[in-house]
Each structure stands twice: as structure tokens, then as C-alpha cells.
Amino acid sequence: MSSAAPHSGRSAELLVIGGGIHGCSAALHAARRGMSVIVLEKDSIGRHASGVNAGGVRRLGRHYAEVPISQHSMQIWYGIADLLDDDCGFQIAPQIKVAETEAELARLAARAADLRAMGFDHEVMLDRAALRRLLPAVADHALGGLAALRDGFAQPYKTTFAFQRKAAASGVRFHEGCPATAIRRDADWIVTTPQGDFRAPHLLNAAGAWGGRLAGMLGEPAPVEAIAPMMLVTNRLPHFCDAVVGATGRLLSFKQMPNGTVVIGGGRRGRADAASNLSEILFPELRLTAQVAAELFPIMRDAQIVRSWSGVEARMPDDIPVIGASARHEGLFHAFGFSAHGFQMGPGVGEIMAGLIATGGTNAPLAPFSIARFAA
């Protein structure tokens, strides 16, 4: 590992806009390549998507275009404690998608076959007996499922802060409460903020739900929608589940934490307002999420909800992110719009982006994620 190149004041070789897991990961990996890096965050590190997500370290069920990057990122997750000097709360645990009908079971089997044809074998089918060995408390009507047995989960804030600490220790300079109000280009990129101008020859847009606005400022707009995922936590229950569980035909994802509480989410959304940084929980929707959990796991019928939260994340129209070099400007790069499933990919995308920025090339299959797909 090389040490970061020195920089001073407000100049560096790379400016990163956005202090979520993708921005912090890219900053760390760029510093490990010897680049000087400054991260500009309009609020605080991990304030938005990286702090409010469910923490799933999930390859299961990914868009086919994401699978190679997700696989690469998983290898980094397995060594995350050594990389960051922090375990990030990461635990290997099966991720399981439960089928409740024969049609859902057939759909999962078709997906597993597709992945095998692509050369991936991390998703395996579970028949009724195998499902019950892994989920003894699952409802009687569940027929089987699809599982990635060596996926897992981690603590989102703990992970993002660990990336920041390690990046800072590697020479990365962080500026919080530092929104980009204007961007221009002369010999370098110059980002104007209330703390003054910052400049660098390379600029990475990792601004999450605000990434589309930033891209628009740079002449290549992307249709980012701000969404508000909702999560809830129950009281402590007797131990009944070691997996992260989703449903195939309904919106649900949950896991039981080591302290017995159950964290439930899975896709129902509240209201998000990126302009104000605010999100609103819609309790009728949240009740439906809890209802599905209780129907799949009868042991949860008497659980009490003790806490819930929401936040602002980014969603793209095709539900896959923008990752890669700008289609218009030399020295500009994007990594945003992870559509509520970017946490697991953070370590891998950061490493890929750092390599792309440092060397000008990558072997990662980034073509499906090009911002050019939104060009008029």
C-alpha cells in the first residue's frame, strides 16, 4: 500500500462530493493508490442513504448487471475488519427469499438457472425441507426459497464511519457542512462552497439523491428520484432467525439482531423531500410491512414496534445506479443513484472508481451503468 500524496489548502488530485459509503470508500481507495483527496459533504458523513438503510450485505436478487460488481464487493466485505480496523458489525448470514406460491418458486428457479448460465453459483434453491432447516419459524404455507448462504449484514453508520476514519488516517481531508454551490472548469475542476473554492483535476460525484442535480450542473442531467425507505424495530423476541429474510411476491425484508430485536423494512416508502433534507413516515404503509412479517413468521404476531425511521435515498428509473466516467467531461466521474440497494456495493464500487480515476481504465463491467443512457 502506498501512502497518500501530500496536498495543502483546498487543492488535491481528487475532489469527492458526497460523504456516504461510496464517497468515503472511493476516497480511501484513491488514497491507498497515492492520490491526495478531499471529500466535500453538504451535511455530515453518513447523514442520508448510508445511515438509514437496513445494512443488508446482499448479493441475492441483484439486477444481473450488478452481479459481477456485487461479487467483487463481497470479497472486500469478507476482509472488511482488516481493511478498516473495524468489524463494522459485519456478520455472515444467509439471505433468503421465501416463495409462497408455486409460481414464485418457479420464478426463483429460473433466476438461479440464469445465474448459473452466467457463471455464478452463489444463489441456490431451497426446497421446503431445506427452507425449514434454515428458518424453523417460517409459516407452514411457505414452499421453498432462494438463498445466498454467505451473504450477511452490517451496521450502516458504523461501516461508513469506519471508511471515513481509515480514509482520514490515510490522508484524506473531509469537509462537512460544505455544499457545492457552483462548479466550473479551467485547468482543474473548481467547486465553490461556503467554505471557499476547492480544486482538483479529478471530480467524483457521489452525491446520492442530490447526484442528479449535481450532474445537471455539469451538463449531463440524470433523472434521480428522492425516495424515503422506511424501517422499524421490534422489542426483543426469543431467538428464532439467523438469516436475513425477504418475500418473493410481497415487499418485505427483515433480520433478527443479536440482541433479539427484529429490524423490518423491504421496500414500502414514505415521502422524501431532497430540497429540505426531510422524509416522512407513512404509518399505514409501515403497518402493511409489519403485517407481512407476521404472516410469514407467526412468532412475530405479538411483537411490539419500539422504533421506526426513514431517510432520503436516490432511485433511478431503471433501478440501477450511475457508475463510471462522465460522457461529456474529462476528469469527471459519477457514482450515485443506488436505488436503495447500494450499501453492499460500497466497498467494491469505491475500489473500482479509485482505480478508474487513478489509471483511466478498469476491467469492471460498467457499461450498463453509464450516465450516457439518459442522454436525450
CSV table of C-alpha atoms in Angstrom, one decimal:
chain,number,residue,atom,x,y,z
A,1,MET,CA,0.0,0.0,0.0
A,2,SER,CA,1.3,3.4,-0.9
A,3,SER,CA,0.9,6.4,1.3
A,4,ALA,CA,-1.3,9.3,0.1
A,5,ALA,CA,0.4,12.1,-1.8
A,6,PRO,CA,0.6,15.4,0.2
A,7,HIS,CA,-1.8,18.2,-0.5
A,8,SER,CA,-2.5,21.5,1.0
A,9,GLY,CA,-5.3,24.0,1.5
A,10,ARG,CA,-8.1,23.4,-0.9
A,11,SER,CA,-6.3,21.6,-3.7
A,12,ALA,CA,-6.0,17.9,-4.2
A,13,GLU,CA,-5.8,15.4,-7.0
A,14,LEU,CA,-9.3,14.2,-6.4
A,15,LEU,CA,-12.4,16.0,-5.1
A,16,VAL,CA,-15.2,13.8,-3.9
A,17,ILE,CA,-18.7,15.3,-3.5
A,18,GLY,CA,-20.7,13.2,-1.1
A,19,GLY,CA,-19.7,11.6,2.2
A,20,GLY,CA,-21.7,8.4,2.1
A,21,ILE,CA,-20.2,4.9,1.9
A,22,HIS,CA,-19.5,5.3,-1.8
A,23,GLY,CA,-17.7,8.6,-1.4
A,24,CYS,CA,-15.8,7.5,1.7
A,25,SER,CA,-14.8,4.2,0.1
A,26,ALA,CA,-13.6,5.8,-3.1
A,27,ALA,CA,-11.6,8.4,-1.1
A,28,LEU,CA,-9.9,5.6,0.9
A,29,HIS,CA,-9.1,3.5,-2.1
A,30,ALA,CA,-7.8,6.6,-4.0
A,31,ALA,CA,-5.6,7.5,-1.0
A,32,ARG,CA,-4.3,3.9,-0.9
A,33,ARG,CA,-3.2,4.5,-4.6
A,34,GLY,CA,-1.3,7.5,-3.5
A,35,MET,CA,-3.7,10.2,-4.6
A,36,SER,CA,-4.4,13.3,-2.5
A,37,VAL,CA,-8.2,13.5,-1.8
A,38,ILE,CA,-10.7,16.0,-0.4
A,39,VAL,CA,-14.3,15.0,0.4
A,40,LEU,CA,-17.0,17.6,0.5
A,41,GLU,CA,-20.2,16.7,2.3
A,42,LYS,CA,-23.1,19.1,2.4
A,43,ASP,CA,-24.4,17.7,5.7
A,44,SER,CA,-22.5,15.2,7.8
A,45,ILE,CA,-20.8,11.9,7.0
A,46,GLY,CA,-23.4,9.1,6.5
A,47,ARG,CA,-26.3,11.5,7.1
A,48,HIS,CA,-28.5,10.1,4.3
A,49,ALA,CA,-28.7,6.8,2.5
A,50,SER,CA,-25.6,5.4,4.1
A,51,GLY,CA,-27.1,5.9,7.6
A,52,VAL,CA,-30.7,5.0,7.2
A,53,ASN,CA,-30.5,1.8,5.2
A,54,ALA,CA,-31.1,-1.7,6.5
A,55,GLY,CA,-27.5,-2.8,6.4
A,56,GLY,CA,-28.0,-5.8,4.2
A,57,VAL,CA,-24.8,-7.2,2.7
A,58,ARG,CA,-26.7,-8.8,-0.1
A,59,ARG,CA,-25.9,-10.4,-3.4
A,60,LEU,CA,-29.2,-12.2,-3.5
A,61,GLY,CA,-31.7,-11.0,-6.1
A,62,ARG,CA,-29.5,-8.3,-7.7
A,63,HIS,CA,-30.1,-7.0,-11.1
A,64,TYR,CA,-28.0,-9.2,-13.4
A,65,ALA,CA,-25.8,-6.2,-14.5
A,66,GLU,CA,-24.8,-5.6,-10.8
A,67,VAL,CA,-23.8,-9.2,-10.0
A,68,PRO,CA,-20.1,-9.0,-11.0
A,69,ILE,CA,-19.6,-5.8,-9.0
A,70,SER,CA,-21.6,-7.2,-6.1
A,71,GLN,CA,-19.4,-10.4,-6.1
A,72,HIS,CA,-16.3,-8.3,-6.2
A,73,SER,CA,-17.5,-6.2,-3.3
A,74,MET,CA,-18.4,-9.3,-1.3
A,75,GLN,CA,-14.8,-10.3,-1.3
A,76,ILE,CA,-13.9,-7.0,0.2
A,77,TRP,CA,-16.6,-7.4,2.9
A,78,TYR,CA,-15.1,-10.8,3.9
A,79,GLY,CA,-11.9,-8.9,4.8
A,80,ILE,CA,-13.6,-5.6,6.0
A,81,ALA,CA,-12.2,-5.8,9.5
A,82,ASP,CA,-8.6,-6.0,8.3
A,83,LEU,CA,-9.2,-3.3,5.7
A,84,LEU,CA,-10.8,-0.8,8.1
A,85,ASP,CA,-9.5,-1.9,11.5
A,86,ASP,CA,-13.2,-2.2,12.5
A,87,ASP,CA,-15.6,-5.1,12.1
A,88,CYS,CA,-18.4,-2.8,11.0
A,89,GLY,CA,-20.8,-5.2,12.7
A,90,PHE,CA,-20.5,-7.4,9.7
A,91,GLN,CA,-21.8,-10.9,10.1
A,92,ILE,CA,-22.1,-13.6,7.5
A,93,ALA,CA,-25.7,-14.9,7.4
A,94,PRO,CA,-27.9,-16.5,4.8
A,95,GLN,CA,-30.0,-14.1,2.7
A,96,ILE,CA,-33.2,-16.0,1.8
A,97,LYS,CA,-36.1,-15.0,-0.4
A,98,VAL,CA,-39.2,-17.1,0.5
A,99,ALA,CA,-41.6,-18.4,-2.1
A,100,GLU,CA,-45.2,-18.6,-1.0
A,101,THR,CA,-46.7,-19.9,-4.3
A,102,GLU,CA,-45.6,-22.4,-7.0
A,103,ALA,CA,-45.3,-19.5,-9.4
A,104,GLU,CA,-42.9,-17.7,-7.2
A,105,LEU,CA,-40.9,-20.9,-6.7
A,106,ALA,CA,-40.7,-21.3,-10.5
A,107,ARG,CA,-39.6,-17.7,-10.8
A,108,LEU,CA,-36.8,-18.2,-8.3
A,109,ALA,CA,-35.6,-21.4,-10.0
A,110,ALA,CA,-35.5,-19.6,-13.4
A,111,ARG,CA,-33.3,-16.9,-11.8
A,112,ALA,CA,-30.9,-19.5,-10.3
A,113,ALA,CA,-30.6,-21.1,-13.7
A,114,ASP,CA,-29.9,-17.8,-15.3
A,115,LEU,CA,-27.1,-17.1,-12.9
A,116,ARG,CA,-25.6,-20.5,-13.3
A,117,ALA,CA,-25.6,-19.9,-17.1
A,118,MET,CA,-23.7,-16.6,-16.4
A,119,GLY,CA,-21.1,-18.5,-14.3
A,120,PHE,CA,-22.4,-17.6,-10.8
A,121,ASP,CA,-23.4,-20.2,-8.3
A,122,HIS,CA,-23.9,-18.1,-5.1
A,123,GLU,CA,-27.7,-18.3,-5.2
A,124,VAL,CA,-29.1,-21.8,-4.5
A,125,MET,CA,-32.6,-23.1,-4.4
A,126,LEU,CA,-34.2,-24.3,-1.2
A,127,ASP,CA,-36.9,-26.9,-1.1
A,128,ARG,CA,-39.5,-27.0,1.7
A,129,ALA,CA,-37.3,-29.1,4.0
A,130,ALA,CA,-34.2,-27.0,3.4
A,131,LEU,CA,-36.1,-23.8,4.0
A,132,ARG,CA,-37.3,-25.1,7.3
A,133,ARG,CA,-33.9,-26.1,8.4
A,134,LEU,CA,-32.7,-22.6,7.9
A,135,LEU,CA,-35.9,-20.9,9.0
A,136,PRO,CA,-37.6,-23.2,11.5
A,137,ALA,CA,-40.2,-20.5,12.5
A,138,VAL,CA,-41.4,-19.8,8.9
A,139,ALA,CA,-45.1,-20.2,8.3
A,140,ASP,CA,-46.4,-23.5,7.1
A,141,HIS,CA,-47.6,-22.2,3.8
A,142,ALA,CA,-44.0,-21.3,2.6
A,143,LEU,CA,-43.0,-23.7,-0.2
A,144,GLY,CA,-39.2,-23.0,-0.5
A,145,GLY,CA,-36.9,-20.2,-1.5
A,146,LEU,CA,-33.7,-18.9,-3.0
A,147,ALA,CA,-30.7,-18.3,-0.8
A,148,ALA,CA,-27.2,-16.8,-0.9
A,149,LEU,CA,-25.8,-18.6,2.1
A,150,ARG,CA,-22.6,-16.5,2.6
A,151,ASP,CA,-24.2,-13.0,2.3
A,152,GLY,CA,-24.8,-11.1,5.6
A,153,PHE,CA,-25.5,-7.8,7.2
A,154,ALA,CA,-23.6,-5.0,8.9
A,155,GLN,CA,-24.1,-1.7,10.7
A,156,PRO,CA,-24.5,1.1,8.2
A,157,TYR,CA,-23.3,4.1,10.3
A,158,LYS,CA,-20.5,2.0,11.8
A,159,THR,CA,-19.3,1.0,8.4
A,160,THR,CA,-19.4,4.4,6.8
A,161,PHE,CA,-17.6,6.0,9.8
A,162,ALA,CA,-15.0,3.2,9.6
A,163,PHE,CA,-14.4,4.1,6.0
A,164,GLN,CA,-14.1,7.8,6.9
A,165,ARG,CA,-11.7,7.1,9.8
A,166,LYS,CA,-9.5,4.9,7.7
A,167,ALA,CA,-9.5,7.4,4.8
A,168,ALA,CA,-8.7,10.3,7.2
A,169,ALA,CA,-5.8,8.3,8.6
A,170,SER,CA,-4.6,7.7,5.1
A,171,GLY,CA,-4.5,11.5,4.4
A,172,VAL,CA,-8.0,12.3,3.1
A,173,ARG,CA,-9.3,15.6,4.1
A,174,PHE,CA,-13.0,15.8,5.0
A,175,HIS,CA,-15.2,19.0,5.0
A,176,GLU,CA,-18.7,18.6,6.4
A,177,GLY,CA,-21.4,21.2,6.2
A,178,CYS,CA,-19.8,22.1,2.8
A,179,PRO,CA,-22.3,22.0,0.0
A,180,ALA,CA,-21.2,22.6,-3.6
A,181,THR,CA,-23.0,25.7,-4.8
A,182,ALA,CA,-21.2,26.0,-8.2
A,183,ILE,CA,-18.8,24.0,-10.3
A,184,ARG,CA,-16.6,25.2,-13.2
A,185,ARG,CA,-13.6,24.0,-15.1
A,186,ASP,CA,-10.4,25.7,-16.1
A,187,ALA,CA,-7.2,23.7,-15.9
A,188,ASP,CA,-8.9,21.9,-12.9
A,189,TRP,CA,-12.4,21.4,-11.6
A,190,ILE,CA,-13.2,24.2,-9.2
A,191,VAL,CA,-16.0,23.6,-6.7
A,192,THR,CA,-17.4,26.7,-4.9
A,193,THR,CA,-18.7,26.2,-1.4
A,194,PRO,CA,-19.5,28.4,1.7
A,195,GLN,CA,-16.0,27.4,2.9
A,196,GLY,CA,-14.4,28.7,-0.2
A,197,ASP,CA,-13.3,27.2,-3.5
A,198,PHE,CA,-11.8,23.7,-3.8
A,199,ARG,CA,-9.9,22.4,-6.9
A,200,ALA,CA,-8.6,19.2,-8.4
A,201,PRO,CA,-8.1,17.7,-11.8
A,202,HIS,CA,-10.5,14.8,-11.0
A,203,LEU,CA,-14.0,15.2,-9.6
A,204,LEU,CA,-16.2,12.3,-8.3
A,205,ASN,CA,-20.0,12.9,-8.0
A,206,ALA,CA,-21.1,10.6,-5.2
A,207,ALA,CA,-23.9,12.8,-4.0
A,208,GLY,CA,-26.7,10.2,-3.7
A,209,ALA,CA,-30.1,11.7,-4.0
A,210,TRP,CA,-28.5,15.0,-4.9
A,211,GLY,CA,-26.3,13.4,-7.6
A,212,GLY,CA,-28.7,14.2,-10.4
A,213,ARG,CA,-28.8,17.9,-9.6
A,214,LEU,CA,-25.0,17.9,-9.5
A,215,ALA,CA,-24.8,16.1,-12.8
A,216,GLY,CA,-27.2,18.6,-14.2
A,217,MET,CA,-25.0,21.4,-13.1
A,218,LEU,CA,-22.3,19.7,-15.2
A,219,GLY,CA,-24.3,19.4,-18.3
A,220,GLU,CA,-25.3,15.8,-18.2
A,221,PRO,CA,-28.6,15.5,-16.3
A,222,ALA,CA,-29.8,12.2,-14.9
A,223,PRO,CA,-33.4,11.6,-13.6
A,224,VAL,CA,-32.8,10.9,-9.9
A,225,GLU,CA,-35.9,10.5,-7.7
A,226,ALA,CA,-35.6,11.1,-4.0
A,227,ILE,CA,-37.3,8.2,-2.1
A,228,ALA,CA,-37.9,7.5,1.6
A,229,PRO,CA,-37.3,3.9,2.7
A,230,MET,CA,-39.0,3.1,6.0
A,231,MET,CA,-37.7,0.8,8.7
A,232,LEU,CA,-39.0,-0.4,12.1
A,233,VAL,CA,-37.6,-2.2,15.0
A,234,THR,CA,-39.5,-4.5,17.4
A,235,ASN,CA,-39.0,-5.4,21.0
A,236,ARG,CA,-36.7,-8.3,21.9
A,237,LEU,CA,-38.0,-11.7,20.9
A,238,PRO,CA,-36.8,-15.2,21.7
A,239,HIS,CA,-34.2,-16.2,19.2
A,240,PHE,CA,-35.8,-17.6,16.1
A,241,CYS,CA,-33.9,-16.5,13.0
A,242,ASP,CA,-30.3,-16.4,11.8
A,243,ALA,CA,-31.0,-15.3,8.3
A,244,VAL,CA,-31.9,-12.1,6.5
A,245,VAL,CA,-35.3,-12.8,5.0
A,246,GLY,CA,-37.3,-11.4,2.1
A,247,ALA,CA,-40.5,-12.4,0.4
A,248,THR,CA,-40.7,-13.1,-3.3
A,249,GLY,CA,-44.1,-11.8,-4.1
A,250,ARG,CA,-44.5,-9.1,-1.4
A,251,LEU,CA,-42.5,-6.2,0.0
A,252,LEU,CA,-40.5,-7.4,3.0
A,253,SER,CA,-37.0,-7.8,4.3
A,254,PHE,CA,-36.1,-8.5,7.9
A,255,LYS,CA,-33.5,-9.8,10.2
A,256,GLN,CA,-33.2,-10.6,13.9
A,257,MET,CA,-30.4,-8.8,15.6
A,258,PRO,CA,-28.1,-10.5,18.2
A,259,ASN,CA,-30.0,-8.7,21.0
A,260,GLY,CA,-33.3,-10.2,19.9
A,261,THR,CA,-34.9,-7.2,18.2
A,262,VAL,CA,-36.1,-7.6,14.7
A,263,VAL,CA,-35.4,-4.9,12.0
A,264,ILE,CA,-38.0,-4.8,9.3
A,265,GLY,CA,-38.1,-3.0,6.0
A,266,GLY,CA,-38.3,-4.1,2.5
A,267,GLY,CA,-39.5,-1.5,0.1
A,268,ARG,CA,-42.5,0.4,1.3
A,269,ARG,CA,-41.8,4.1,1.2
A,270,GLY,CA,-42.7,7.2,2.9
A,271,ARG,CA,-42.4,10.7,1.5
A,272,ALA,CA,-39.0,12.3,0.7
A,273,ASP,CA,-38.1,15.9,0.0
A,274,ALA,CA,-34.5,16.2,-1.1
A,275,ALA,CA,-34.7,20.0,-1.1
A,276,SER,CA,-35.4,20.2,2.6
A,277,ASN,CA,-33.4,17.0,3.6
A,278,LEU,CA,-36.6,15.7,5.2
A,279,SER,CA,-38.6,12.5,4.9
A,280,GLU,CA,-41.9,11.4,6.4
A,281,ILE,CA,-43.0,8.0,7.6
A,282,LEU,CA,-46.4,6.8,6.3
A,283,PHE,CA,-47.7,4.7,9.1
A,284,PRO,CA,-50.5,2.9,7.1
A,285,GLU,CA,-47.7,1.6,4.8
A,286,LEU,CA,-45.5,0.7,7.7
A,287,ARG,CA,-48.4,-1.3,9.2
A,288,LEU,CA,-48.6,-3.4,6.0
A,289,THR,CA,-44.9,-4.2,6.3
A,290,ALA,CA,-45.3,-5.4,9.8
A,291,GLN,CA,-48.4,-7.4,8.7
A,292,VAL,CA,-46.4,-9.3,6.0
A,293,ALA,CA,-43.7,-10.1,8.6
A,294,ALA,CA,-46.3,-11.6,11.0
A,295,GLU,CA,-47.9,-13.6,8.2
A,296,LEU,CA,-44.5,-15.2,7.2
A,297,PHE,CA,-43.4,-15.7,10.8
A,298,PRO,CA,-46.3,-16.2,13.2
A,299,ILE,CA,-43.9,-15.8,16.2
A,300,MET,CA,-43.9,-12.1,15.4
A,301,ARG,CA,-47.7,-11.6,15.8
A,302,ASP,CA,-47.3,-10.3,19.3
A,303,ALA,CA,-44.2,-8.2,18.7
A,304,GLN,CA,-44.2,-4.6,19.6
A,305,ILE,CA,-42.8,-1.8,17.4
A,306,VAL,CA,-40.4,0.2,19.5
A,307,ARG,CA,-38.8,2.5,16.9
A,308,SER,CA,-39.1,3.4,13.3
A,309,TRP,CA,-37.2,5.7,10.9
A,310,SER,CA,-37.0,6.9,7.4
A,311,GLY,CA,-34.5,8.9,5.3
A,312,VAL,CA,-33.7,10.2,1.9
A,313,GLU,CA,-32.2,7.9,-0.8
A,314,ALA,CA,-31.8,8.0,-4.5
A,315,ARG,CA,-33.7,6.0,-7.1
A,316,MET,CA,-33.0,5.8,-10.9
A,317,PRO,CA,-35.8,5.0,-13.4
A,318,ASP,CA,-34.3,1.6,-14.2
A,319,ASP,CA,-33.3,0.8,-10.5
A,320,ILE,CA,-29.6,0.5,-11.2
A,321,PRO,CA,-27.0,3.2,-10.4
A,322,VAL,CA,-24.9,5.5,-12.4
A,323,ILE,CA,-21.3,4.3,-12.1
A,324,GLY,CA,-18.4,5.4,-14.3
A,325,ALA,CA,-16.8,8.2,-16.2
A,326,SER,CA,-18.7,11.2,-17.5
A,327,ALA,CA,-19.9,11.0,-21.1
A,328,ARG,CA,-19.1,14.7,-21.6
A,329,HIS,CA,-16.1,15.8,-19.5
A,330,GLU,CA,-12.6,14.6,-19.0
A,331,GLY,CA,-11.8,14.2,-15.3
A,332,LEU,CA,-15.4,13.9,-14.2
A,333,PHE,CA,-16.8,10.6,-12.7
A,334,HIS,CA,-20.1,9.5,-11.2
A,335,ALA,CA,-21.2,7.0,-8.6
A,336,PHE,CA,-24.8,7.8,-7.4
A,337,GLY,CA,-28.4,6.6,-7.7
A,338,PHE,CA,-28.0,3.2,-6.0
A,339,SER,CA,-31.8,2.9,-5.7
A,340,ALA,CA,-31.9,1.7,-2.1
A,341,HIS,CA,-29.5,-1.2,-2.6
A,342,GLY,CA,-26.1,0.4,-2.7
A,343,PHE,CA,-24.7,-0.5,0.8
A,344,GLN,CA,-23.3,-3.9,-0.1
A,345,MET,CA,-21.7,-2.4,-3.2
A,346,GLY,CA,-20.0,0.4,-1.5
A,347,PRO,CA,-16.6,-1.2,-0.8
A,348,GLY,CA,-16.3,-2.6,-4.3
A,349,VAL,CA,-17.6,0.5,-6.2
A,350,GLY,CA,-15.2,2.6,-4.2
A,351,GLU,CA,-12.3,0.5,-5.2
A,352,ILE,CA,-13.3,0.4,-8.8
A,353,MET,CA,-13.8,4.1,-9.0
A,354,ALA,CA,-10.5,4.8,-7.4
A,355,GLY,CA,-8.8,2.6,-10.0
A,356,LEU,CA,-10.7,4.1,-12.9
A,357,ILE,CA,-9.8,7.7,-11.7
A,358,ALA,CA,-6.2,6.9,-11.0
A,359,THR,CA,-5.4,4.9,-14.1
A,360,GLY,CA,-8.0,6.0,-16.6
A,361,GLY,CA,-9.3,2.4,-17.1
A,362,THR,CA,-11.0,-0.5,-15.4
A,363,ASN,CA,-11.9,-4.1,-16.2
A,364,ALA,CA,-15.1,-3.8,-14.3
A,365,PRO,CA,-18.3,-4.1,-16.5
A,366,LEU,CA,-19.6,-0.6,-16.1
A,367,ALA,CA,-21.3,-0.1,-19.5
A,368,PRO,CA,-24.8,-0.8,-18.1
A,369,PHE,CA,-24.3,2.0,-15.5
A,370,SER,CA,-23.2,4.7,-17.9
A,371,ILE,CA,-24.8,8.1,-17.4
A,372,ALA,CA,-25.0,8.3,-21.2
A,373,ARG,CA,-28.1,6.0,-21.0
A,374,PHE,CA,-30.1,9.1,-20.0
A,375,ALA,CA,-28.8,11.3,-22.8
A,376,ALA,CA,-31.5,12.9,-24.8
